Coordinates of C-alpha atoms in Angstrom, one line a residue:
M1 CA 7.3 -3.3 14.3
R2 CA 6.4 -1.5 11.0
L3 CA 5.0 -4.0 8.5
N4 CA 3.9 -4.2 4.9
L5 CA 1.0 -6.4 3.7
Y6 CA 0.7 -7.6 0.1
R7 CA -2.1 -9.5 -1.5
V8 CA -0.6 -12.7 -3.1
D9 CA -2.0 -15.8 -4.6
G10 CA -3.6 -17.7 -1.8
G11 CA -3.7 -15.0 0.8
Y12 CA -1.6 -12.2 2.3
F13 CA 2.2 -11.8 2.6
V14 CA 3.4 -9.7 5.5
C15 CA 7.0 -8.6 5.8
P16 CA 9.0 -5.8 7.6
A17 CA 8.6 -2.4 6.1
D18 CA 12.2 -1.5 6.6
A19 CA 13.7 -4.4 4.7
P20 CA 13.6 -5.7 1.1
V21 CA 10.9 -8.2 0.2
P22 CA 12.2 -11.7 0.9
A23 CA 13.4 -13.6 -2.1
S24 CA 10.6 -16.2 -1.6
H25 CA 8.0 -13.6 -2.9
A26 CA 10.1 -11.0 -4.6
S27 CA 9.1 -12.1 -8.1
E28 CA 5.4 -12.2 -7.3
I29 CA 5.4 -8.8 -5.5
G30 CA 8.0 -7.1 -7.7
E31 CA 8.1 -3.3 -7.3
R32 CA 4.5 -2.7 -6.4
E33 CA 3.4 -0.8 -3.3
P34 CA 2.1 -2.6 -0.3
D35 CA -1.7 -3.0 -0.1
M36 CA -1.5 -2.0 3.6
R37 CA 1.0 -0.7 6.0
F38 CA 0.6 -1.2 9.7
L39 CA 2.2 -1.5 13.1
S40 CA 2.2 -5.0 14.7
R41 CA 1.4 -3.4 18.1
D42 CA -2.0 -2.4 16.7
T43 CA -3.1 -5.9 15.9
A44 CA -4.7 -8.8 17.8
G45 CA -1.9 -11.1 16.6
R46 CA 1.0 -9.0 17.7
K47 CA 3.0 -11.8 19.4
F48 CA 2.4 -14.3 16.6
I49 CA 3.4 -11.8 13.9
E50 CA 6.5 -10.5 15.6
D51 CA 7.7 -14.0 16.5
H52 CA 7.3 -15.1 12.9
M53 CA 9.2 -12.0 11.7
R54 CA 12.1 -12.8 14.0
M55 CA 12.2 -16.5 13.1
N56 CA 11.2 -16.5 9.4
G57 CA 11.4 -12.9 8.2
A58 CA 7.9 -12.9 6.9
V59 CA 4.4 -14.4 7.4
L60 CA 2.0 -15.8 4.7
M61 CA -1.6 -15.9 5.9
D62 CA -4.8 -17.1 4.4
Q63 CA -8.0 -15.1 4.7
R64 CA -9.1 -16.8 7.9
V65 CA -5.8 -16.4 9.7
A66 CA -5.5 -12.7 8.5
D67 CA -9.0 -12.0 9.9
I68 CA -7.9 -13.3 13.3
M69 CA -4.4 -11.7 13.4
L70 CA -5.6 -8.3 12.2
A71 CA -8.9 -8.2 14.1
G72 CA -9.8 -4.8 15.5
Y73 CA -7.3 -3.0 13.3
S74 CA -9.3 -0.3 11.6
A75 CA -7.4 -0.3 8.3
W76 CA -8.1 -4.0 8.0
T77 CA -11.7 -3.7 9.0
Y78 CA -12.4 -1.0 6.4
R79 CA -9.9 -2.1 3.7
S80 CA -10.9 -1.6 0.1
F81 CA -9.3 -4.7 -1.4

């Protein structure tokens, strides 16, 4: 699953790359580009992330959870934000 990650107040908002940003965060994210794009299969939290995408359409994670779910993904490890 292709996903976009955005920095938001309180953490990180992850949503499908092939769909519009959900209304819950559309005003905060606006038209800006994602801070990171990634494939769920490349993450430690693949099942968690994909299950939440199917059930909720998006995932909001704080720093601690994001570090666990994205562990080992090089773009997360070496991010510049």
